[in-house]
Structures are given as C-alpha cells and as structure tokens.
PDB file of C-alpha atoms in Angstrom:
ATOM      1  CA  SER A 188      -9.306-196.727  -0.343  1.00 56.00           C
ATOM      2  CA  HIS A 189      -6.652-197.029  -3.062  1.00 78.00           C
ATOM      3  CA  ARG A 190      -9.005-199.515  -4.733  1.00 85.00           C
ATOM      4  CA  THR A 191     -12.126-198.751  -6.724  1.00 89.00           C
ATOM      5  CA  ILE A 192     -15.467-200.234  -5.720  1.00 91.00           C
ATOM      6  CA  ALA A 193     -15.279-202.570  -8.768  1.00 93.00           C
ATOM      7  CA  GLU A 194     -11.849-203.782  -7.737  1.00 95.00           C
ATOM      8  CA  ILE A 195     -12.916-204.531  -4.170  1.00 95.00           C
ATOM      9  CA  GLU A 196     -16.047-206.253  -5.376  1.00 95.00           C
ATOM     10  CA  ALA A 197     -13.856-208.414  -7.622  1.00 97.00           C
ATOM     11  CA  GLU A 198     -11.608-209.354  -4.658  1.00 97.00           C
ATOM     12  CA  LEU A 199     -14.563-210.179  -2.403  1.00 97.00           C
ATOM     13  CA  ASP A 200     -16.357-212.140  -5.083  1.00 97.00           C
ATOM     14  CA  TRP A 201     -13.318-214.442  -5.371  1.00 98.00           C
ATOM     15  CA  LEU A 202     -12.796-214.553  -1.656  1.00 98.00           C
ATOM     16  CA  ARG A 203     -16.450-215.485  -1.114  1.00 97.00           C
ATOM     17  CA  PHE A 204     -16.094-218.253  -3.705  1.00 98.00           C
ATOM     18  CA  ILE A 205     -13.060-219.865  -2.082  1.00 98.00           C
ATOM     19  CA  SER A 206     -14.575-219.529   1.357  1.00 97.00           C
ATOM     20  CA  GLU A 207     -17.684-221.431   0.117  1.00 97.00           C
ATOM     21  CA  GLN A 208     -15.308-224.153  -1.079  1.00 97.00           C
ATOM     22  CA  GLY A 209     -14.421-224.774   2.501  1.00 97.00           C
ATOM     23  CA  ILE A 210     -10.987-223.212   2.352  1.00 98.00           C
ATOM     24  CA  SER A 211      -9.683-221.688   5.564  1.00 98.00           C
ATOM     25  CA  VAL A 212      -9.905-217.880   4.913  1.00 98.00           C
ATOM     26  CA  ALA A 213     -11.476-214.937   6.622  1.00 98.00           C
ATOM     27  CA  GLY A 214     -14.431-214.668   4.242  1.00 97.00           C
ATOM     28  CA  PRO A 215     -16.544-211.573   3.531  1.00 96.00           C
ATOM     29  CA  LEU A 216     -19.862-210.941   5.286  1.00 96.00           C
ATOM     30  CA  PRO A 217     -22.742-209.241   3.458  1.00 93.00           C
ATOM     31  CA  SER A 218     -24.346-206.074   4.875  1.00 93.00           C
ATOM     32  CA  GLU A 219     -28.023-205.806   5.808  1.00 93.00           C
ATOM     33  CA  ASN A 220     -28.551-204.763   2.179  1.00 92.00           C
ATOM     34  CA  GLY A 221     -26.855-207.883   0.933  1.00 91.00           C
ATOM     35  CA  ASN A 222     -23.809-206.048  -0.335  1.00 90.00           C
ATOM     36  CA  LEU A 223     -20.150-206.982   0.247  1.00 92.00           C
ATOM     37  CA  VAL A 224     -19.123-203.337  -0.099  1.00 92.00           C
ATOM     38  CA  GLU A 225     -20.985-200.338   1.306  1.00 92.00           C
ATOM     39  CA  THR A 226     -20.172-196.739   0.600  1.00 90.00           C
ATOM     40  CA  PHE A 227     -20.372-193.858   3.056  1.00 89.00           C
ATOM     41  CA  ASP A 228     -19.812-190.202   2.363  1.00 87.00           C
ATOM     42  CA  ALA A 229     -16.961-188.546   4.219  1.00 85.00           C
ATOM     43  CA  GLU A 230     -15.315-185.101   4.123  1.00 82.00           C
ATOM     44  CA  ASP A 231     -12.405-186.323   2.077  1.00 81.00           C
ATOM     45  CA  GLY A 232     -14.553-188.477  -0.321  1.00 78.00           C
ATOM     46  CA  PRO A 233     -16.391-191.779  -0.339  1.00 83.00           C
ATOM     47  CA  TYR A 234     -15.475-194.293   2.439  1.00 86.00           C
ATOM     48  CA  LEU A 235     -15.707-197.935   1.422  1.00 90.00           C
ATOM     49  CA  VAL A 236     -16.501-200.499   4.105  1.00 92.00           C
ATOM     50  CA  SER A 237     -16.373-204.304   4.114  1.00 95.00           C
ATOM     51  CA  VAL A 238     -16.654-206.763   6.932  1.00 96.00           C
ATOM     52  CA  PHE A 239     -14.952-210.149   7.274  1.00 97.00           C
ATOM     53  CA  THR A 240     -15.221-213.163   9.569  1.00 97.00           C
ATOM     54  CA  LYS A 241     -12.649-213.171  12.386  1.00 97.00           C
ATOM     55  CA  ALA A 242      -9.737-215.464  11.626  1.00 97.00           C
ATOM     56  CA  PRO A 243      -9.214-217.968  14.451  1.00 97.00           C
ATOM     57  CA  GLY A 244      -5.758-218.329  15.974  1.00 97.00           C
ATOM     58  CA  ARG A 245      -2.927-215.912  16.550  1.00 98.00           C
ATOM     59  CA  PRO A 246      -0.054-214.352  14.574  1.00 97.00           C
ATOM     60  CA  MET A 247       2.612-216.806  13.434  1.00 97.00           C
ATOM     61  CA  ARG A 248       5.550-217.184  15.794  1.00 96.00           C
ATOM     62  CA  PHE A 249       8.742-218.613  14.339  1.00 95.00           C
ATOM     63  CA  SER A 250       9.980-220.229  17.621  1.00 93.00           C
ATOM     64  CA  LEU A 251       6.653-222.084  18.066  1.00 95.00           C
ATOM     65  CA  ASP A 252       5.379-222.704  14.549  1.00 97.00           C
ATOM     66  CA  TRP A 253       8.355-223.424  12.351  1.00 96.00           C
ATOM     67  CA  ASN A 254       7.981-227.192  12.016  1.00 96.00           C
ATOM     68  CA  PRO A 255       7.008-229.673   9.293  1.00 97.00           C
ATOM     69  CA  GLU A 256       3.322-229.781  10.296  1.00 98.00           C
ATOM     70  CA  PHE A 257       3.063-226.018   9.884  1.00 98.00           C
ATOM     71  CA  HIS A 258       4.847-226.136   6.498  1.00 98.00           C
ATOM     72  CA  ARG A 259       2.656-228.941   5.310  1.00 98.00           C
ATOM     73  CA  ASN A 260      -0.504-227.181   6.324  1.00 98.00           C
ATOM     74  CA  LEU A 261       0.689-223.992   4.633  1.00 98.00           C
ATOM     75  CA  GLY A 262       1.324-225.906   1.411  1.00 98.00           C
ATOM     76  CA  GLU A 263      -2.179-227.474   1.623  1.00 98.00           C
ATOM     77  CA  LEU A 264      -3.837-224.101   2.100  1.00 98.00           C
ATOM     78  CA  ILE A 265      -2.057-222.673  -0.959  1.00 98.00           C
ATOM     79  CA  GLY A 266      -2.793-225.843  -2.969  1.00 98.00           C
ATOM     80  CA  ARG A 267      -6.509-225.765  -2.089  1.00 98.00           C
ATOM     81  CA  MET A 268      -6.754-222.037  -3.078  1.00 98.00           C
ATOM     82  CA  HIS A 269      -5.111-222.791  -6.413  1.00 98.00           C
ATOM     83  CA  ALA A 270      -7.320-225.803  -7.072  1.00 98.00           C
ATOM     84  CA  ALA A 271     -10.401-223.579  -6.339  1.00 98.00           C
ATOM     85  CA  THR A 272      -9.267-220.694  -8.482  1.00 97.00           C
ATOM     86  CA  MET A 273      -8.976-223.022 -11.489  1.00 97.00           C
ATOM     87  CA  ILE A 274     -12.760-223.418 -11.443  1.00 97.00           C
ATOM     88  CA  TYR A 275     -13.585-219.931 -10.387  1.00 97.00           C
ATOM     89  CA  ARG A 276     -15.490-217.609 -12.748  1.00 96.00           C
ATOM     90  CA  PRO A 277     -16.444-214.048 -11.664  1.00 96.00           C
ATOM     91  CA  SER A 278     -20.087-213.639 -10.842  1.00 95.00           C
ATOM     92  CA  GLU A 279     -22.375-211.703 -13.217  1.00 95.00           C
ATOM     93  CA  GLY A 280     -21.577-207.979 -13.143  1.00 94.00           C
ATOM     94  CA  ILE A 281     -18.137-208.493 -11.490  1.00 96.00           C
ATOM     95  CA  GLN A 282     -15.100-207.403 -13.391  1.00 95.00           C
ATOM     96  CA  GLN A 283     -11.956-209.458 -13.509  1.00 95.00           C
ATOM     97  CA  ARG A 284      -9.118-208.509 -11.223  1.00 96.00           C
ATOM     98  CA  GLY A 285      -5.930-207.128 -12.768  1.00 95.00           C
ATOM     99  CA  SER A 286      -2.926-209.078 -13.943  1.00 97.00           C
ATOM    100  CA  TRP A 287       0.791-209.223 -12.860  1.00 98.00           C
ATOM    101  CA  LEU A 288       1.830-207.104 -15.801  1.00 98.00           C
ATOM    102  CA  GLU A 289      -0.418-204.159 -14.786  1.00 96.00           C
ATOM    103  CA  GLU A 290       0.781-204.452 -11.181  1.00 96.00           C
ATOM    104  CA  MET A 291       4.481-204.586 -12.137  1.00 98.00           C
ATOM    105  CA  ARG A 292       4.323-201.736 -14.608  1.00 97.00           C
ATOM    106  CA  TYR A 293       2.654-199.583 -11.982  1.00 96.00           C
ATOM    107  CA  ILE A 294       5.022-200.302  -9.072  1.00 97.00           C
ATOM    108  CA  GLY A 295       8.160-200.298 -11.286  1.00 97.00           C
ATOM    109  CA  GLN A 296       7.853-196.575 -11.946  1.00 97.00           C
ATOM    110  CA  PHE A 297       8.735-195.859  -8.354  1.00 97.00           C
ATOM    111  CA  ILE A 298      12.252-197.281  -8.571  1.00 97.00           C
ATOM    112  CA  PRO A 299      14.494-194.157  -8.750  1.00 96.00           C
ATOM    113  CA  LYS A 300      16.619-193.747 -11.872  1.00 94.00           C
ATOM    114  CA  HIS A 301      19.803-193.573  -9.776  1.00 95.00           C
ATOM    115  CA  GLU A 302      19.144-197.083  -8.484  1.00 96.00           C
ATOM    116  CA  ALA A 303      20.868-198.611 -11.543  1.00 96.00           C
ATOM    117  CA  LEU A 304      21.270-202.096 -10.040  1.00 96.00           C
ATOM    118  CA  ALA A 305      17.558-202.221  -9.075  1.00 97.00           C
ATOM    119  CA  ARG A 306      16.504-200.889 -12.528  1.00 97.00           C
ATOM    120  CA  ARG A 307      18.551-203.550 -14.239  1.00 97.00           C
ATOM    121  CA  GLU A 308      17.031-206.242 -11.938  1.00 97.00           C
ATOM    122  CA  PHE A 309      13.553-205.045 -12.701  1.00 98.00           C
ATOM    123  CA  ASP A 310      14.074-205.154 -16.428  1.00 97.00           C
ATOM    124  CA  GLU A 311      15.584-208.668 -16.293  1.00 97.00           C
ATOM    125  CA  VAL A 312      12.715-209.986 -14.175  1.00 98.00           C
ATOM    126  CA  MET A 313      10.085-208.384 -16.469  1.00 98.00           C
ATOM    127  CA  GLU A 314      11.800-209.822 -19.566  1.00 98.00           C
ATOM    128  CA  TRP A 315      11.907-213.283 -17.959  1.00 98.00           C
ATOM    129  CA  ALA A 316       8.283-213.256 -16.667  1.00 98.00           C
ATOM    130  CA  SER A 317       7.001-212.019 -19.995  1.00 98.00           C
ATOM    131  CA  SER A 318       8.447-215.168 -21.644  1.00 98.00           C
ATOM    132  CA  LEU A 319       6.498-217.593 -19.383  1.00 98.00           C
ATOM    133  CA  GLU A 320       3.317-219.401 -20.536  1.00 97.00           C
ATOM    134  CA  THR A 321       0.082-218.514 -18.852  1.00 97.00           C
ATOM    135  CA  GLY A 322      -2.016-221.659 -19.239  1.00 95.00           C
ATOM    136  CA  PRO A 323      -4.937-222.471 -16.872  1.00 95.00           C
ATOM    137  CA  ASP A 324      -2.904-225.158 -15.118  1.00 96.00           C
ATOM    138  CA  THR A 325      -0.174-222.770 -14.050  1.00 98.00           C
ATOM    139  CA  PHE A 326      -1.694-219.313 -13.973  1.00 98.00           C
ATOM    140  CA  GLY A 327      -4.769-217.762 -12.293  1.00 98.00           C
ATOM    141  CA  LEU A 328      -6.176-215.483  -9.619  1.00 98.00           C
ATOM    142  CA  VAL A 329      -3.994-215.890  -6.508  1.00 98.00           C
ATOM    143  CA  HIS A 330      -3.390-214.212  -3.164  1.00 98.00           C
ATOM    144  CA  THR A 331       0.163-212.943  -4.084  1.00 98.00           C
ATOM    145  CA  ASP A 332       0.957-211.749  -0.596  1.00 97.00           C
ATOM    146  CA  LEU A 333       0.764-214.781   1.709  1.00 97.00           C
ATOM    147  CA  ASN A 334       3.547-213.499   4.002  1.00 95.00           C
ATOM    148  CA  TYR A 335       3.748-214.412   7.644  1.00 95.00           C
ATOM    149  CA  SER A 336       1.585-211.453   8.802  1.00 96.00           C
ATOM    150  CA  ASN A 337      -1.321-212.368   6.518  1.00 98.00           C
ATOM    151  CA  PHE A 338      -2.509-215.466   8.282  1.00 98.00           C
ATOM    152  CA  PHE A 339      -3.166-216.734  11.784  1.00 98.00           C
ATOM    153  CA  VAL A 340      -2.055-220.070  13.177  1.00 98.00           C
ATOM    154  CA  GLY A 341      -4.485-222.065  15.336  1.00 97.00           C
ATOM    155  CA  GLU A 342      -4.598-225.514  16.995  1.00 95.00           C
ATOM    156  CA  ALA A 343      -2.594-228.290  15.427  1.00 95.00           C
ATOM    157  CA  SER A 344      -0.803-225.714  13.206  1.00 96.00           C
ATOM    158  CA  SER A 345      -3.986-224.929  11.312  1.00 97.00           C
ATOM    159  CA  ILE A 346      -3.780-221.745   9.191  1.00 98.00           C
ATOM    160  CA  THR A 347      -6.388-219.163   8.212  1.00 98.00           C
ATOM    161  CA  ALA A 348      -5.514-216.621   5.499  1.00 98.00           C
ATOM    162  CA  PHE A 349      -6.695-213.046   5.171  1.00 98.00           C
ATOM    163  CA  ASP A 350      -5.815-209.734   3.494  1.00 97.00           C
ATOM    164  CA  PHE A 351      -6.575-210.537  -0.146  1.00 97.00           C
ATOM    165  CA  ASP A 352      -6.249-206.870  -1.188  1.00 96.00           C
ATOM    166  CA  ASP A 353      -3.309-207.539  -3.512  1.00 96.00           C
ATOM    167  CA  CYS A 354      -4.845-210.549  -5.327  1.00 98.00           C
ATOM    168  CA  HIS A 355      -4.364-210.612  -9.038  1.00 98.00           C
ATOM    169  CA  TYR A 356      -3.691-212.986 -11.939  1.00 98.00           C
ATOM    170  CA  ASN A 357      -0.268-214.437 -11.563  1.00 98.00           C
ATOM    171  CA  TRP A 358       1.577-217.776 -11.716  1.00 98.00           C
ATOM    172  CA  PHE A 359       0.800-220.342  -9.090  1.00 98.00           C
ATOM    173  CA  ALA A 360       4.533-220.833  -8.604  1.00 98.00           C
ATOM    174  CA  TYR A 361       4.802-217.134  -7.729  1.00 98.00           C
ATOM    175  CA  ASP A 362       2.247-217.514  -4.936  1.00 97.00           C
ATOM    176  CA  LEU A 363       4.447-220.385  -3.527  1.00 98.00           C
ATOM    177  CA  ALA A 364       7.601-218.350  -3.974  1.00 97.00           C
ATOM    178  CA  VAL A 365       6.187-215.457  -1.825  1.00 97.00           C
ATOM    179  CA  THR A 366       6.216-217.674   1.282  1.00 97.00           C
ATOM    180  CA  LEU A 367       9.817-218.732   0.519  1.00 96.00           C
ATOM    181  CA  PHE A 368      10.859-215.103  -0.106  1.00 96.00           C
ATOM    182  CA  TYR A 369       9.553-213.784   3.199  1.00 95.00           C
ATOM    183  CA  ALA A 370      11.132-216.645   5.151  1.00 95.00           C
ATOM    184  CA  LEU A 371      14.474-215.803   3.636  1.00 93.00           C
ATOM    185  CA  LEU A 372      13.858-212.082   4.339  1.00 91.00           C
ATOM    186  CA  SER A 373      12.464-212.336   7.847  1.00 90.00           C
ATOM    187  CA  PHE A 374      14.046-215.336   9.587  1.00 91.00           C
ATOM    188  CA  ASP A 375      17.670-216.316  10.266  1.00 86.00           C
ATOM    189  CA  LEU A 376      17.552-219.599   8.295  1.00 88.00           C
ATOM    190  CA  PRO A 377      20.678-221.738   8.000  1.00 84.00           C
ATOM    191  CA  SER A 378      20.941-220.928   4.281  1.00 86.00           C
ATOM    192  CA  MET A 379      19.829-217.942   2.238  1.00 84.00           C
ATOM    193  CA  ASP A 380      19.943-219.983  -0.963  1.00 89.00           C
ATOM    194  CA  ALA A 381      16.401-220.147  -2.302  1.00 89.00           C
ATOM    195  CA  ALA A 382      17.039-223.467  -3.956  1.00 87.00           C
ATOM    196  CA  GLN A 383      18.368-225.147  -0.767  1.00 89.00           C
ATOM    197  CA  GLN A 384      15.370-224.928   1.588  1.00 94.00           C
ATOM    198  CA  ASP A 385      14.400-228.384   2.840  1.00 96.00           C
ATOM    199  CA  TRP A 386      11.250-227.116   4.570  1.00 96.00           C
ATOM    200  CA  PHE A 387       9.947-225.730   1.262  1.00 96.00           C
ATOM    201  CA  ASN A 388      11.059-228.517  -1.061  1.00 95.00           C
ATOM    202  CA  GLY A 389       9.927-231.121   1.512  1.00 97.00           C
ATOM    203  CA  PRO A 390       6.763-230.716   3.606  1.00 98.00           C
ATOM    204  CA  LEU A 391       5.454-227.527   2.015  1.00 98.00           C
ATOM    205  CA  LEU A 392       5.429-228.921  -1.466  1.00 98.00           C
ATOM    206  CA  GLU A 393       4.192-232.241  -0.101  1.00 98.00           C
ATOM    207  CA  GLY A 394       1.131-230.464   1.354  1.00 98.00           C
ATOM    208  CA  TYR A 395       0.681-228.488  -1.878  1.00 98.00           C
ATOM    209  CA  GLY A 396       0.850-231.648  -3.956  1.00 98.00           C
ATOM    210  CA  ARG A 397      -2.143-233.108  -2.122  1.00 98.00           C
ATOM    211  CA  HIS A 398      -4.386-230.656  -3.988  1.00 98.00           C
ATOM    212  CA  MET A 399      -2.362-229.395  -6.964  1.00 98.00           C
ATOM    213  CA  ASP A 400       0.135-230.798  -9.405  1.00 97.00           C
ATOM    214  CA  ILE A 401       3.344-228.823 -10.024  1.00 97.00           C
ATOM    215  CA  SER A 402       5.971-229.982 -12.429  1.00 97.00           C
ATOM    216  CA  ASP A 403       9.721-230.039 -11.823  1.00 97.00           C
ATOM    217  CA  GLU A 404      10.002-227.359 -14.441  1.00 97.00           C
ATOM    218  CA  TRP A 405       7.905-224.924 -12.382  1.00 97.00           C
ATOM    219  CA  ILE A 406       9.618-225.856  -9.142  1.00 97.00           C
ATOM    220  CA  LYS A 407      12.936-224.897 -10.801  1.00 96.00           C
ATOM    221  CA  ARG A 408      11.401-221.551 -11.594  1.00 97.00           C
ATOM    222  CA  VAL A 409      10.540-220.762  -7.893  1.00 97.00           C
ATOM    223  CA  PRO A 410      13.909-219.146  -7.151  1.00 95.00           C
ATOM    224  CA  GLY A 411      13.287-216.854 -10.217  1.00 96.00           C
ATOM    225  CA  PHE A 412       9.971-215.887  -8.657  1.00 97.00           C
ATOM    226  CA  VAL A 413      11.820-215.086  -5.468  1.00 96.00           C
ATOM    227  CA  ARG A 414      13.772-212.468  -7.511  1.00 96.00           C
ATOM    228  CA  TYR A 415      10.448-211.259  -8.905  1.00 98.00           C
ATOM    229  CA  ARG A 416       9.065-210.749  -5.396  1.00 97.00           C
ATOM    230  CA  ARG A 417      12.247-209.125  -4.233  1.00 97.00           C
ATOM    231  CA  ILE A 418      12.256-206.355  -6.834  1.00 97.00           C
ATOM    232  CA  ASP A 419       8.514-205.986  -6.388  1.00 98.00           C
ATOM    233  CA  LEU A 420       8.976-205.313  -2.677  1.00 97.00           C
ATOM    234  CA  PHE A 421      11.920-203.056  -3.356  1.00 97.00           C
ATOM    235  CA  ALA A 422       9.792-200.876  -5.631  1.00 97.00           C
ATOM    236  CA  PHE A 423       6.959-200.842  -3.062  1.00 96.00           C
ATOM    237  CA  ILE A 424       9.319-199.695  -0.339  1.00 95.00           C
ATOM    238  CA  CYS A 425      10.614-196.942  -2.724  1.00 96.00           C
ATOM    239  CA  LYS A 426       6.950-195.821  -3.197  1.00 96.00           C
ATOM    240  CA  GLU A 427       6.089-195.811   0.451  1.00 95.00           C
ATOM    241  CA  LEU A 428       9.269-194.839   2.253  1.00 95.00           C
ATOM    242  CA  ASP A 429      12.368-192.654   2.121  1.00 93.00           C
ATOM    243  CA  LEU A 430      15.268-195.079   1.412  1.00 92.00           C
ATOM    244  CA  ASP A 431      17.752-192.694   2.995  1.00 91.00           C
ATOM    245  CA  ASN A 432      15.855-192.439   6.260  1.00 94.00           C
ATOM    246  CA  LEU A 433      14.587-195.852   7.153  1.00 93.00           C
ATOM    247  CA  THR A 434      13.892-196.264  10.883  1.00 94.00           C
ATOM    248  CA  ASP A 435      11.930-199.482  11.331  1.00 93.00           C
ATOM    249  CA  PRO A 436      14.273-202.418  12.108  1.00 92.00           C
ATOM    250  CA  TRP A 437      12.372-204.718   9.788  1.00 90.00           C
ATOM    251  CA  ASP A 438      12.586-202.303   6.887  1.00 91.00           C
ATOM    252  CA  ILE A 439      16.312-201.802   7.417  1.00 93.00           C
ATOM    253  CA  LYS A 440      16.960-205.578   7.516  1.00 91.00           C
ATOM    254  CA  ALA A 441      14.763-206.166   4.497  1.00 91.00           C
ATOM    255  CA  MET A 442      16.527-203.544   2.340  1.00 93.00           C
ATOM    256  CA  ARG A 443      19.955-204.929   3.349  1.00 93.00           C
ATOM    257  CA  ARG A 444      18.961-208.480   2.314  1.00 92.00           C
ATOM    258  CA  ILE A 445      17.280-207.239  -0.845  1.00 94.00           C
ATOM    259  CA  ARG A 446      20.349-205.374  -1.940  1.00 94.00           C
ATOM    260  CA  GLU A 447      22.512-208.373  -1.182  1.00 92.00           C
ATOM    261  CA  GLY A 448      20.236-210.393  -3.434  1.00 92.00           C
ATOM    262  CA  PHE A 449      20.771-207.972  -6.317  1.00 93.00           C
ATOM    263  CA  LEU A 450      24.494-208.783  -6.094  1.00 92.00           C
ATOM    264  CA  SER A 451      24.057-212.535  -6.156  1.00 87.00           C
ATOM    265  CA  PRO A 452      20.724-213.189  -7.864  1.00 85.00           C
ATOM    266  CA  GLU A 453      19.013-216.543  -8.190  1.00 86.00           C
ATOM    267  CA  PRO A 454      19.027-217.986 -11.744  1.00 83.00           C
ATOM    268  CA  LEU A 455      16.131-217.211 -13.976  1.00 87.00           C
ATOM    269  CA  VAL A 456      15.188-220.499 -15.691  1.00 74.00           C
TER     270      VAL A 456
END
C-alpha cells in the first residue's frame, strides 16, 4: 500500500464513525482479532488488508441517474458527512489524517517544469487557498474524491459512498466542488461554466442545506475550488501517466478539458 498502517487506521476510524452515524457509506468491518487493518508478510514487503461492507446498488449511469432526485440525494449525503465530521474526534491512539497543504505540496512536485501554464496555475491556486480561513464551520476531514465512480446508486436514487483513501482535512466547499468538477470533466453538459450549473446550484445545494449551512461567500468560492481540483488532477496524471502517450479515451478527454480550463480559468474569489 502507498499508505502507512497509521494512515489507513486514521481513514478507517473516521469511516467507522460516520457509518455509525447512519450515513450511507461502505463501512469497515473488524477482523476476528478486532482490528480494522491486518498485516501479512509477502515477498515484496508487508501486505495490509481491510474489509468493507458491500455497497448496495450499481455504478452511476448518466442517462438513468442525472435528475433532480439524484442531485438532491448526493447533496444530502455530502451534507450529512460534513455535519458528522464537525463532531468527529480521532479515537485514542489514532493519528490525525493529513491536510490539503501536505497533499498539494506532494502532488505538485510531479508537474514538469516545461508545463509553464500548469506551473503558474498551481502557484495561483496555492496562493489563493493559503489565504482562506480554516474554521470548524467550513473546514474538516472530508472525502475529497467523491467522483462518479466512488459511489453506487440504488433504489429511488439512493447513494452509497466508498473509497475514502484520499480523505484529508480540506474545505467543505472543496468536497462539493469535486462533484461539480467531475461532471464538467466527464459529461457533455450544456455549459462548461462552473458558475452556471442549475443542477448544482439548485437541487444539490438544496439537499446539502438540509444538514449543513453554507454561506453565499463560500458558494461563490466553489468555482475556485474547481480550479483547485483541476490542477490537482493534472498533477496526479503527470505522476501516474506519460502525457505524450495517453491511450485511454477518458484520460485524453480529461487532459483536453483540463488544458482548456487553464486558458479560461474560473475566478478565484
């Protein structure tokens, strides 16, 4: 695993907590020894194993699921997670998960020096994010990767989230912006303008507001967090893939739209 035992235990401690709050997530299951992580020796080093409940439903399908009820339920799920994380405290002996700053400093080093536009975008986003307040009402431990492959959709557009491996301390508005970013990246929506998405500003935020308050000031910052996620994903793709030899259609489409975004970025407010 690319995570230490302590990091995985921190992830699973939080996931266990929000699962116990009745939130629809694929929660962790303890081993016969009562542990959420077990270690096995392998030829290439320790092998870390965790087990989770099976998420009900199926992968999200745009043609079937893209409707106000789905958006409202997604907003409710995120709102409930944020409300729960506000009262979460790590269990005794559990370290705290990392923060956005550590994550971004790490991933940013993989942007090649010759990618001048991307380097400038990274620096601008880092400067902007560093200026934002981190109070308990707006900042906490969040999923950070609630894209459309990290949850299943069940009956009546119910949603169950999983894959909390990237969870860390970030802004609640960022967690919301991730769903917006991946919709703009993955689907052929009528508009690519992050500030002009009725499904997000309408039913999704309505569902979110049933469990969490979010001010107009932070809603205005959501397009800025879309920029944040865009440069974050760009750096991740630089780390994992050869930009000059992309073959997967999704990767090719994603990089095209990311680069287009660099040329006409959303405002940082």
